[in-house]
mmCIF file with all atom_site columns, C-alpha atoms in Angstrom:
data_model
loop_
_atom_site.group_PDB
_atom_site.id
_atom_site.type_symbol
_atom_site.label_atom_id
_atom_site.label_alt_id
_atom_site.label_comp_id
_atom_site.label_asym_id
_atom_site.label_entity_id
_atom_site.label_seq_id
_atom_site.pdbx_PDB_ins_code
_atom_site.Cartn_x
_atom_site.Cartn_y
_atom_site.Cartn_z
_atom_site.occupancy
_atom_site.B_iso_or_equiv
_atom_site.pdbx_formal_charge
_atom_site.auth_seq_id
_atom_site.auth_comp_id
_atom_site.auth_asym_id
_atom_site.auth_atom_id
_atom_site.pdbx_PDB_model_num
ATOM 1   C CA . MET N 1 1   ? -0.096  0.131  -0.068  1.00 0.00 ? 1295 MET N CA 1
ATOM 2   C CA . THR N 1 2   ? 1.399   3.369  -0.943  1.00 0.00 ? 1296 THR N CA 1
ATOM 3   C CA . PRO N 1 3   ? 0.444   6.847  0.997   1.00 0.00 ? 1297 PRO N CA 1
ATOM 4   C CA . ARG N 1 4   ? -2.644  8.503  -0.430  1.00 0.00 ? 1298 ARG N CA 1
ATOM 5   C CA . ILE N 1 5   ? -2.163  11.642 1.880   1.00 0.00 ? 1299 ILE N CA 1
ATOM 6   C CA . PHE N 1 6   ? 1.091   13.609 1.665   1.00 0.00 ? 1300 PHE N CA 1
ATOM 7   C CA . VAL N 1 7   ? 1.525   16.246 4.548   1.00 0.00 ? 1301 VAL N CA 1
ATOM 8   C CA . ASN N 1 8   ? 3.603   19.634 3.330   1.00 0.00 ? 1302 ASN N CA 1
ATOM 9   C CA . PHE N 1 9   ? 4.559   21.945 5.928   1.00 0.00 ? 1303 PHE N CA 1
ATOM 10  C CA . ARG N 1 10  ? 7.388   24.061 7.055   1.00 0.00 ? 1304 ARG N CA 1
ATOM 11  C CA . ARG N 1 11  ? 8.532   23.816 10.751  1.00 0.00 ? 1305 ARG N CA 1
ATOM 12  C CA . ALA N 1 12  ? 9.854   27.364 11.176  1.00 0.00 ? 1306 ALA N CA 1
ATOM 13  C CA . ASP N 1 13  ? 6.134   28.435 10.401  1.00 0.00 ? 1307 ASP N CA 1
ATOM 14  C CA . THR N 1 14  ? 3.765   26.262 12.079  1.00 0.00 ? 1308 THR N CA 1
ATOM 15  C CA . GLY N 1 15  ? 5.993   23.970 14.591  1.00 0.00 ? 1309 GLY N CA 1
ATOM 16  C CA . ALA N 1 16  ? 4.650   20.737 15.807  1.00 0.00 ? 1310 ALA N CA 1
ATOM 17  C CA . THR N 1 17  ? 1.428   21.380 13.805  1.00 0.00 ? 1311 THR N CA 1
ATOM 18  C CA . GLY N 1 18  ? 2.662   19.130 10.676  1.00 0.00 ? 1312 GLY N CA 1
ATOM 19  C CA . PRO N 1 19  ? 3.595   16.070 12.986  1.00 0.00 ? 1313 PRO N CA 1
ATOM 20  C CA . HIS N 1 20  ? 0.265   16.539 14.947  1.00 0.00 ? 1314 HIS N CA 1
ATOM 21  C CA . LEU N 1 21  ? -1.949  16.635 11.794  1.00 0.00 ? 1315 LEU N CA 1
ATOM 22  C CA . ASP N 1 22  ? 0.317   13.478 10.507  1.00 0.00 ? 1316 ASP N CA 1
ATOM 23  C CA . THR N 1 23  ? -0.636  11.767 13.747  1.00 0.00 ? 1317 THR N CA 1
ATOM 24  C CA . ALA N 1 24  ? -4.280  12.686 13.418  1.00 0.00 ? 1318 ALA N CA 1
ATOM 25  C CA . LEU N 1 25  ? -4.697  11.572 9.872   1.00 0.00 ? 1319 LEU N CA 1
ATOM 26  C CA . ARG N 1 26  ? -2.859  8.545  10.365  1.00 0.00 ? 1320 ARG N CA 1
ATOM 27  C CA . HIS N 1 27  ? -5.461  7.449  13.230  1.00 0.00 ? 1321 HIS N CA 1
ATOM 28  C CA . GLU N 1 28  ? -8.133  8.511  11.193  1.00 0.00 ? 1322 GLU N CA 1
ATOM 29  C CA . PHE N 1 29  ? -7.415  6.941  7.906   1.00 0.00 ? 1323 PHE N CA 1
ATOM 30  C CA . GLY N 1 30  ? -4.621  4.544  8.510   1.00 0.00 ? 1324 GLY N CA 1
ATOM 31  C CA . GLU N 1 31  ? -1.062  4.145  9.434   1.00 0.00 ? 1325 GLU N CA 1
ATOM 32  C CA . ARG N 1 32  ? 0.319   3.668  5.888   1.00 0.00 ? 1326 ARG N CA 1
ATOM 33  C CA . GLU N 1 33  ? -1.876  6.317  4.092   1.00 0.00 ? 1327 GLU N CA 1
ATOM 34  C CA . VAL N 1 34  ? -0.049  9.181  5.221   1.00 0.00 ? 1328 VAL N CA 1
ATOM 35  C CA . PHE N 1 35  ? 3.227   10.534 4.216   1.00 0.00 ? 1329 PHE N CA 1
ATOM 36  C CA . ARG N 1 36  ? 5.516   13.254 6.032   1.00 0.00 ? 1330 ARG N CA 1
ATOM 37  C CA . ASP N 1 37  ? 9.113   13.391 5.306   1.00 0.00 ? 1331 ASP N CA 1
ATOM 38  C CA . GLN N 1 38  ? 10.881  13.182 8.545   1.00 0.00 ? 1332 GLN N CA 1
ATOM 39  C CA . ARG N 1 39  ? 8.582   10.500 9.665   1.00 0.00 ? 1333 ARG N CA 1
ATOM 40  C CA . SER N 1 40  ? 8.322   8.349  6.284   1.00 0.00 ? 1334 SER N CA 1
ATOM 41  C CA . ILE N 1 41  ? 11.702  8.803  4.981   1.00 0.00 ? 1335 ILE N CA 1
ATOM 42  C CA . GLY N 1 42  ? 14.480  5.866  6.137   1.00 0.00 ? 1336 GLY N CA 1
ATOM 43  C CA . LYS N 1 43  ? 17.919  6.873  7.685   1.00 0.00 ? 1337 LYS N CA 1
ATOM 44  C CA . GLY N 1 44  ? 20.314  6.926  4.877   1.00 0.00 ? 1338 GLY N CA 1
ATOM 45  C CA . ALA N 1 45  ? 17.610  7.081  2.179   1.00 0.00 ? 1339 ALA N CA 1
ATOM 46  C CA . PHE N 1 46  ? 17.884  9.709  -0.743  1.00 0.00 ? 1340 PHE N CA 1
ATOM 47  C CA . PHE N 1 47  ? 15.322  11.886 0.508   1.00 0.00 ? 1341 PHE N CA 1
ATOM 48  C CA . PRO N 1 48  ? 14.846  13.995 -3.215  1.00 0.00 ? 1342 PRO N CA 1
ATOM 49  C CA . ASP N 1 49  ? 13.853  10.633 -4.772  1.00 0.00 ? 1343 ASP N CA 1
ATOM 50  C CA . GLU N 1 50  ? 11.754  9.433  -1.923  1.00 0.00 ? 1344 GLU N CA 1
ATOM 51  C CA . ILE N 1 51  ? 9.643   12.574 -1.808  1.00 0.00 ? 1345 ILE N CA 1
ATOM 52  C CA . ARG N 1 52  ? 9.154   12.787 -5.288  1.00 0.00 ? 1346 ARG N CA 1
ATOM 53  C CA . GLU N 1 53  ? 8.033   8.972  -5.486  1.00 0.00 ? 1347 GLU N CA 1
ATOM 54  C CA . ALA N 1 54  ? 5.876   9.402  -2.401  1.00 0.00 ? 1348 ALA N CA 1
ATOM 55  C CA . LEU N 1 55  ? 4.054   12.504 -3.933  1.00 0.00 ? 1349 LEU N CA 1
ATOM 56  C CA . ARG N 1 56  ? 3.584   11.237 -7.316  1.00 0.00 ? 1350 ARG N CA 1
ATOM 57  C CA . LYS N 1 57  ? 1.922   8.117  -5.950  1.00 0.00 ? 1351 LYS N CA 1
ATOM 58  C CA . SER N 1 58  ? -0.474  10.418 -3.619  1.00 0.00 ? 1352 SER N CA 1
ATOM 59  C CA . ASP N 1 59  ? -3.858  11.360 -4.479  1.00 0.00 ? 1353 ASP N CA 1
ATOM 60  C CA . LEU N 1 60  ? -3.721  14.855 -1.934  1.00 0.00 ? 1354 LEU N CA 1
ATOM 61  C CA . LEU N 1 61  ? -1.148  17.039 -0.645  1.00 0.00 ? 1355 LEU N CA 1
ATOM 62  C CA . ILE N 1 62  ? -2.257  18.936 2.620   1.00 0.00 ? 1356 ILE N CA 1
ATOM 63  C CA . ALA N 1 63  ? -0.436  22.311 2.531   1.00 0.00 ? 1357 ALA N CA 1
ATOM 64  C CA . VAL N 1 64  ? -0.196  23.557 6.095   1.00 0.00 ? 1358 VAL N CA 1
ATOM 65  C CA . MET N 1 65  ? 0.286   27.156 6.462   1.00 0.00 ? 1359 MET N CA 1
ATOM 66  C CA . GLY N 1 66  ? 0.708   29.332 9.319   1.00 0.00 ? 1360 GLY N CA 1
ATOM 67  C CA . PRO N 1 67  ? 1.186   33.006 9.749   1.00 0.00 ? 1361 PRO N CA 1
ATOM 68  C CA . ARG N 1 68  ? 4.783   32.852 8.892   1.00 0.00 ? 1362 ARG N CA 1
ATOM 69  C CA . TRP N 1 69  ? 4.260   30.613 5.532   1.00 0.00 ? 1363 TRP N CA 1
ATOM 70  C CA . MET N 1 70  ? 5.660   33.714 3.159   1.00 0.00 ? 1364 MET N CA 1
ATOM 71  C CA . THR N 1 71  ? 7.811   35.313 5.505   1.00 0.00 ? 1365 THR N CA 1
ATOM 72  C CA . ALA N 1 72  ? 10.128  32.472 7.036   1.00 0.00 ? 1366 ALA N CA 1
ATOM 73  C CA . THR N 1 73  ? 13.514  33.124 5.916   1.00 0.00 ? 1367 THR N CA 1
ATOM 74  C CA . ASP N 1 74  ? 16.879  30.932 5.723   1.00 0.00 ? 1368 ASP N CA 1
ATOM 75  C CA . ASP N 1 75  ? 20.172  31.297 7.435   1.00 0.00 ? 1369 ASP N CA 1
ATOM 76  C CA . ALA N 1 76  ? 21.043  34.213 4.965   1.00 0.00 ? 1370 ALA N CA 1
ATOM 77  C CA . GLY N 1 77  ? 18.123  36.048 5.580   1.00 0.00 ? 1371 GLY N CA 1
ATOM 78  C CA . HIS N 1 78  ? 16.498  35.160 2.386   1.00 0.00 ? 1372 HIS N CA 1
ATOM 79  C CA . ARG N 1 79  ? 12.524  34.077 2.144   1.00 0.00 ? 1373 ARG N CA 1
ATOM 80  C CA . CYS N 1 80  ? 12.547  30.436 1.769   1.00 0.00 ? 1374 CYS N CA 1
ATOM 81  C CA . ILE N 1 81  ? 9.295   30.570 -0.434  1.00 0.00 ? 1375 ILE N CA 1
ATOM 82  C CA . ASP N 1 82  ? 11.346  32.589 -3.081  1.00 0.00 ? 1376 ASP N CA 1
ATOM 83  C CA . ASP N 1 83  ? 13.989  29.674 -3.450  1.00 0.00 ? 1377 ASP N CA 1
ATOM 84  C CA . PRO N 1 84  ? 12.931  27.110 -6.248  1.00 0.00 ? 1378 PRO N CA 1
ATOM 85  C CA . GLU N 1 85  ? 14.881  24.800 -4.301  1.00 0.00 ? 1379 GLU N CA 1
ATOM 86  C CA . ASP N 1 86  ? 12.968  25.099 -1.237  1.00 0.00 ? 1380 ASP N CA 1
ATOM 87  C CA . TRP N 1 87  ? 11.134  21.873 -0.635  1.00 0.00 ? 1381 TRP N CA 1
ATOM 88  C CA . VAL N 1 88  ? 7.790   23.168 0.895   1.00 0.00 ? 1382 VAL N CA 1
ATOM 89  C CA . ARG N 1 89  ? 7.495   25.190 -2.441  1.00 0.00 ? 1383 ARG N CA 1
ATOM 90  C CA . LYS N 1 90  ? 8.769   22.349 -4.768  1.00 0.00 ? 1384 LYS N CA 1
ATOM 91  C CA . GLU N 1 91  ? 6.214   19.892 -3.157  1.00 0.00 ? 1385 GLU N CA 1
ATOM 92  C CA . ILE N 1 92  ? 3.325   22.197 -4.042  1.00 0.00 ? 1386 ILE N CA 1
ATOM 93  C CA . ALA N 1 93  ? 4.673   23.013 -7.500  1.00 0.00 ? 1387 ALA N CA 1
ATOM 94  C CA . LEU N 1 94  ? 5.114   19.395 -8.027  1.00 0.00 ? 1388 LEU N CA 1
ATOM 95  C CA . ALA N 1 95  ? 1.707   18.573 -6.988  1.00 0.00 ? 1389 ALA N CA 1
ATOM 96  C CA . PHE N 1 96  ? 0.245   20.822 -9.481  1.00 0.00 ? 1390 PHE N CA 1
ATOM 97  C CA . ALA N 1 97  ? 2.299   19.833 -12.261 1.00 0.00 ? 1391 ALA N CA 1
ATOM 98  C CA . TRP N 1 98  ? 1.120   16.394 -11.684 1.00 0.00 ? 1392 TRP N CA 1
ATOM 99  C CA . GLY N 1 99  ? -2.440  16.997 -11.087 1.00 0.00 ? 1393 GLY N CA 1
ATOM 100 C CA . ILE N 1 100 ? -2.600  16.169 -7.744  1.00 0.00 ? 1394 ILE N CA 1
ATOM 101 C CA . ARG N 1 101 ? -5.058  17.925 -5.309  1.00 0.00 ? 1395 ARG N CA 1
ATOM 102 C CA . VAL N 1 102 ? -3.934  20.350 -3.064  1.00 0.00 ? 1396 VAL N CA 1
ATOM 103 C CA . LEU N 1 103 ? -5.697  21.211 0.008   1.00 0.00 ? 1397 LEU N CA 1
ATOM 104 C CA . PRO N 1 104 ? -4.573  24.174 1.856   1.00 0.00 ? 1398 PRO N CA 1
ATOM 105 C CA . VAL N 1 105 ? -4.982  24.349 6.152   1.00 0.00 ? 1399 VAL N CA 1
ATOM 106 C CA . LEU N 1 106 ? -4.410  27.493 7.374   1.00 0.00 ? 1400 LEU N CA 1
ATOM 107 C CA . VAL N 1 107 ? -3.353  27.562 10.781  1.00 0.00 ? 1401 VAL N CA 1
ATOM 108 C CA . ASP N 1 108 ? -3.634  29.954 13.881  1.00 0.00 ? 1402 ASP N CA 1
ATOM 109 C CA . GLY N 1 109 ? -5.413  32.727 11.694  1.00 0.00 ? 1403 GLY N CA 1
ATOM 110 C CA . ALA N 1 110 ? -3.057  32.665 8.933   1.00 0.00 ? 1404 ALA N CA 1
ATOM 111 C CA . ASP N 1 111 ? -4.199  34.338 5.541   1.00 0.00 ? 1405 ASP N CA 1
ATOM 112 C CA . MET N 1 112 ? -4.144  32.765 1.940   1.00 0.00 ? 1406 MET N CA 1
ATOM 113 C CA . PRO N 1 113 ? -1.750  34.640 -0.224  1.00 0.00 ? 1407 PRO N CA 1
ATOM 114 C CA . SER N 1 114 ? -2.846  36.285 -3.330  1.00 0.00 ? 1408 SER N CA 1
ATOM 115 C CA . ALA N 1 115 ? -1.844  34.873 -6.529  1.00 0.00 ? 1409 ALA N CA 1
ATOM 116 C CA . SER N 1 116 ? 0.432   38.159 -7.091  1.00 0.00 ? 1410 SER N CA 1
ATOM 117 C CA . GLU N 1 117 ? 2.263   37.151 -3.576  1.00 0.00 ? 1411 GLU N CA 1
ATOM 118 C CA . LEU N 1 118 ? 3.230   33.863 -4.591  1.00 0.00 ? 1412 LEU N CA 1
ATOM 119 C CA . PRO N 1 119 ? 5.770   32.351 -6.882  1.00 0.00 ? 1413 PRO N CA 1
ATOM 120 C CA . THR N 1 120 ? 4.214   31.777 -10.332 1.00 0.00 ? 1414 THR N CA 1
ATOM 121 C CA . ASP N 1 121 ? 4.701   27.925 -9.980  1.00 0.00 ? 1415 ASP N CA 1
ATOM 122 C CA . ILE N 1 122 ? 2.559   27.709 -6.906  1.00 0.00 ? 1416 ILE N CA 1
ATOM 123 C CA . ALA N 1 123 ? 0.287   30.897 -7.771  1.00 0.00 ? 1417 ALA N CA 1
ATOM 124 C CA . ASP N 1 124 ? -2.760  28.476 -8.137  1.00 0.00 ? 1418 ASP N CA 1
ATOM 125 C CA . LEU N 1 125 ? -2.563  27.744 -4.593  1.00 0.00 ? 1419 LEU N CA 1
ATOM 126 C CA . SER N 1 126 ? -4.213  31.087 -4.007  1.00 0.00 ? 1420 SER N CA 1
ATOM 127 C CA . SER N 1 127 ? -7.525  29.700 -5.518  1.00 0.00 ? 1421 SER N CA 1
ATOM 128 C CA . ARG N 1 128 ? -8.034  26.352 -3.886  1.00 0.00 ? 1422 ARG N CA 1
ATOM 129 C CA . GLN N 1 129 ? -10.241 26.168 -1.183  1.00 0.00 ? 1423 GLN N CA 1
ATOM 130 C CA . TYR N 1 130 ? -9.045  25.777 2.193   1.00 0.00 ? 1424 TYR N CA 1
ATOM 131 C CA . VAL N 1 131 ? -10.041 24.896 5.675   1.00 0.00 ? 1425 VAL N CA 1
ATOM 132 C CA . PHE N 1 132 ? -8.860  26.417 9.050   1.00 0.00 ? 1426 PHE N CA 1
ATOM 133 C CA . PHE N 1 133 ? -6.944  24.593 11.992  1.00 0.00 ? 1427 PHE N CA 1
ATOM 134 C CA . ARG N 1 134 ? -6.312  25.808 15.367  1.00 0.00 ? 1428 ARG N CA 1
ATOM 135 C CA . PRO N 1 135 ? -3.932  23.534 17.343  1.00 0.00 ? 1429 PRO N CA 1
ATOM 136 C CA . HIS N 1 136 ? -5.787  24.211 20.660  1.00 0.00 ? 1430 HIS N CA 1
ATOM 137 C CA . GLN N 1 137 ? -9.358  23.917 19.318  1.00 0.00 ? 1431 GLN N CA 1
ATOM 138 C CA . GLU N 1 138 ? -8.753  20.724 17.554  1.00 0.00 ? 1432 GLU N CA 1
ATOM 139 C CA . HIS N 1 139 ? -11.891 18.888 18.976  1.00 0.00 ? 1433 HIS N CA 1
ATOM 140 C CA . ILE N 1 140 ? -13.616 21.753 16.665  1.00 0.00 ? 1434 ILE N CA 1
ATOM 141 C CA . ASP N 1 141 ? -11.268 21.560 13.732  1.00 0.00 ? 1435 ASP N CA 1
ATOM 142 C CA . PHE N 1 142 ? -10.528 18.302 13.122  1.00 0.00 ? 1436 PHE N CA 1
ATOM 143 C CA . PRO N 1 143 ? -14.085 17.145 12.092  1.00 0.00 ? 1437 PRO N CA 1
ATOM 144 C CA . PRO N 1 144 ? -14.228 19.550 8.978   1.00 0.00 ? 1438 PRO N CA 1
ATOM 145 C CA . LEU N 1 145 ? -10.643 18.475 8.156   1.00 0.00 ? 1439 LEU N CA 1
ATOM 146 C CA . PHE N 1 146 ? -11.334 14.776 8.036   1.00 0.00 ? 1440 PHE N CA 1
ATOM 147 C CA . GLU N 1 147 ? -14.375 15.556 6.115   1.00 0.00 ? 1441 GLU N CA 1
ATOM 148 C CA . ALA N 1 148 ? -12.560 17.584 3.597   1.00 0.00 ? 1442 ALA N CA 1
ATOM 149 C CA . VAL N 1 149 ? -9.936  14.857 3.277   1.00 0.00 ? 1443 VAL N CA 1
ATOM 150 C CA . HIS N 1 150 ? -12.663 12.399 2.542   1.00 0.00 ? 1444 HIS N CA 1
ATOM 151 C CA . LYS N 1 151 ? -14.657 14.498 0.269   1.00 0.00 ? 1445 LYS N CA 1
ATOM 152 C CA . ALA N 1 152 ? -11.240 15.003 -1.815  1.00 0.00 ? 1446 ALA N CA 1
ATOM 153 C CA . VAL N 1 153 ? -10.298 11.191 -1.821  1.00 0.00 ? 1447 VAL N CA 1
ATOM 154 C CA . PRO N 1 154 ? -13.923 9.393  -1.553  1.00 0.00 ? 1448 PRO N CA 1
ATOM 155 C CA . ASP N 1 155 ? -12.444 6.023  -1.983  1.00 0.00 ? 1449 ASP N CA 1
ATOM 156 C CA . LEU N 1 156 ? -10.018 6.685  1.220   1.00 0.00 ? 1450 LEU N CA 1
ATOM 157 C CA . HIS N 1 157 ? -12.101 4.742  3.796   1.00 0.00 ? 1451 HIS N CA 1
ATOM 158 C CA . ARG N 1 158 ? -11.941 5.640  7.774   1.00 0.00 ? 1452 ARG N CA 1
ATOM 159 C CA . ARG N 1 159 ? -10.707 3.375  10.312  1.00 0.00 ? 1453 ARG N CA 1
ATOM 160 C CA . ARG N 1 160 ? -13.830 3.502  12.445  1.00 0.00 ? 1454 ARG N CA 1
ATOM 161 C CA . PRO N 1 161 ? -17.073 5.205  11.800  1.00 0.00 ? 1455 PRO N CA 1
ATOM 162 C CA . ARG N 1 162 ? -17.770 8.637  13.129  1.00 0.00 ? 1456 ARG N CA 1
ATOM 163 C CA . ARG N 1 163 ? -20.659 8.843  15.801  1.00 0.00 ? 1457 ARG N CA 1
ATOM 164 C CA . LEU N 1 164 ? -22.426 12.485 15.548  1.00 0.00 ? 1458 LEU N CA 1
ATOM 165 C CA . ARG N 1 165 ? -23.976 13.825 18.491  1.00 0.00 ? 1459 ARG N CA 1
ATOM 166 C CA . GLY N 1 166 ? -27.769 13.601 18.369  1.00 0.00 ? 1460 GLY N CA 1
ATOM 167 C CA . GLY N 1 167 ? -27.596 12.672 14.602  1.00 0.00 ? 1461 GLY N CA 1
ATOM 168 C CA . SER N 1 168 ? -28.009 16.125 13.441  1.00 0.00 ? 1462 SER N CA 1
ATOM 169 C CA . SER N 1 169 ? -25.031 17.846 12.450  1.00 0.00 ? 1463 SER N CA 1
ATOM 170 C CA . ASP N 1 170 ? -21.966 16.611 10.421  1.00 0.00 ? 1464 ASP N CA 1
ATOM 171 C CA . ALA N 1 171 ? -19.703 19.143 11.955  1.00 0.00 ? 1465 ALA N CA 1
ATOM 172 C CA . THR N 1 172 ? -20.025 17.646 15.709  1.00 0.00 ? 1466 THR N CA 1
ATOM 173 C CA . TYR N 1 173 ? -18.385 14.296 16.605  1.00 0.00 ? 1467 TYR N CA 1
ATOM 174 C CA . ASN N 1 174 ? -17.636 12.291 19.586  1.00 0.00 ? 1468 ASN N CA 1
ATOM 175 C CA . PHE N 1 175 ? -13.979 11.705 19.857  1.00 0.00 ? 1469 PHE N CA 1
ATOM 176 C CA . GLU N 1 176 ? -12.786 8.507  21.601  1.00 0.00 ? 1470 GLU N CA 1
ATOM 177 C CA . ARG N 1 177 ? -9.585  8.813  23.297  1.00 0.00 ? 1471 ARG N CA 1
ATOM 178 C CA . PHE N 1 178 ? -6.631  7.328  21.569  1.00 0.00 ? 1472 PHE N CA 1
ATOM 179 C CA . ASP N 1 179 ? -2.790  7.234  22.177  1.00 0.00 ? 1473 ASP N CA 1
ATOM 180 C CA . HIS N 1 180 ? -0.254  7.049  19.559  1.00 0.00 ? 1474 HIS N CA 1
ATOM 181 C CA . GLY N 1 181 ? 3.441   7.317  20.720  1.00 0.00 ? 1475 GLY N CA 1
ATOM 182 C CA . SER N 1 182 ? 3.815   10.555 22.725  1.00 0.00 ? 1476 SER N CA 1
ATOM 183 C CA . ALA N 1 183 ? 0.911   11.843 21.251  1.00 0.00 ? 1477 ALA N CA 1
ATOM 184 C CA . THR N 1 184 ? -2.574  11.591 23.009  1.00 0.00 ? 1478 THR N CA 1
ATOM 185 C CA . PHE N 1 185 ? -5.983  13.185 21.874  1.00 0.00 ? 1479 PHE N CA 1
ATOM 186 C CA . GLY N 1 186 ? -8.749  13.236 24.058  1.00 0.00 ? 1480 GLY N CA 1
ATOM 187 C CA . GLY N 1 187 ? -12.573 13.171 23.566  1.00 0.00 ? 1481 GLY N CA 1
ATOM 188 C CA . ASP N 1 188 ? -14.885 15.161 25.953  1.00 0.00 ? 1482 ASP N CA 1
ATOM 189 C CA . GLY N 1 189 ? -15.942 17.609 23.371  1.00 0.00 ? 1483 GLY N CA 1
ATOM 190 C CA . ASN N 1 190 ? -15.435 20.566 25.598  1.00 0.00 ? 1484 ASN N CA 1
ATOM 191 C CA . THR N 1 191 ? -11.294 20.637 25.915  1.00 0.00 ? 1485 THR N CA 1
ATOM 192 C CA . ALA N 1 192 ? -8.588  20.916 23.481  1.00 0.00 ? 1486 ALA N CA 1
ATOM 193 C CA . ASN N 1 193 ? -6.054  18.335 23.647  1.00 0.00 ? 1487 ASN N CA 1
ATOM 194 C CA . THR N 1 194 ? -2.313  18.413 23.502  1.00 0.00 ? 1488 THR N CA 1
ATOM 195 C CA . LEU N 1 195 ? 0.676   16.554 21.664  1.00 0.00 ? 1489 LEU N CA 1
ATOM 196 C CA . ASN N 1 196 ? 4.395   16.652 22.867  1.00 0.00 ? 1490 ASN N CA 1
ATOM 197 C CA . PHE N 1 197 ? 6.949   16.076 19.969  1.00 0.00 ? 1491 PHE N CA 1
ATOM 198 C CA . GLY N 1 198 ? 10.584  16.292 20.070  1.00 0.00 ? 1492 GLY N CA 1
ATOM 199 C CA . PRO N 1 199 ? 12.854  18.529 18.128  1.00 0.00 ? 1493 PRO N CA 1
ATOM 200 C CA . GLU N 1 200 ? 12.855  17.638 14.484  1.00 0.00 ? 1494 GLU N CA 1
ATOM 201 C CA . GLU N 1 201 ? 14.100  19.088 11.567  1.00 0.00 ? 1495 GLU N CA 1
ATOM 202 C CA . ARG N 1 202 ? 13.137  18.818 7.829   1.00 0.00 ? 1496 ARG N CA 1
ATOM 203 C CA . PRO N 1 203 ? 15.267  18.089 5.045   1.00 0.00 ? 1497 PRO N CA 1
#
């Protein structure tokens, strides 16, 4: 089985939110259905080939975009997004070139850049329908995100059925408690849940 969902994010922009979403998506849709470079690529592997191969086989790229997505800089002080070799930009550009669906996830109140603000190879990102995600309100924001993923890839099956409170709203779910490594999600519908991840760097 090859991954169907490709998680694209910049750690300098959204911190642990990329791993956070990766864990939740794997729990929701299956351990082997989600690709995230730092977790999925084996030590010693040539990561450019691994990334291209995983992306080419994916049905959906999730572009996690925080408040610093456009302004994050490299060690020389140049904006990362302006570099054609920046992997966050390159993965999105390849997804567009290969006809892979792209779902922007705007984190912590981030705004979607306009087409004129984006490099030309990813300018189409500005016209993609997006979803919002707040790391400390995941009990509210996970259900619409999962639903958006399911609609984008309809034959991607969930690991367990969603149970609606009262059966009246597709936006309100009961979350069962689950543990995954160092990450713990809770489920009373009233409190946000936290995940703790160790230091990690993107290639």
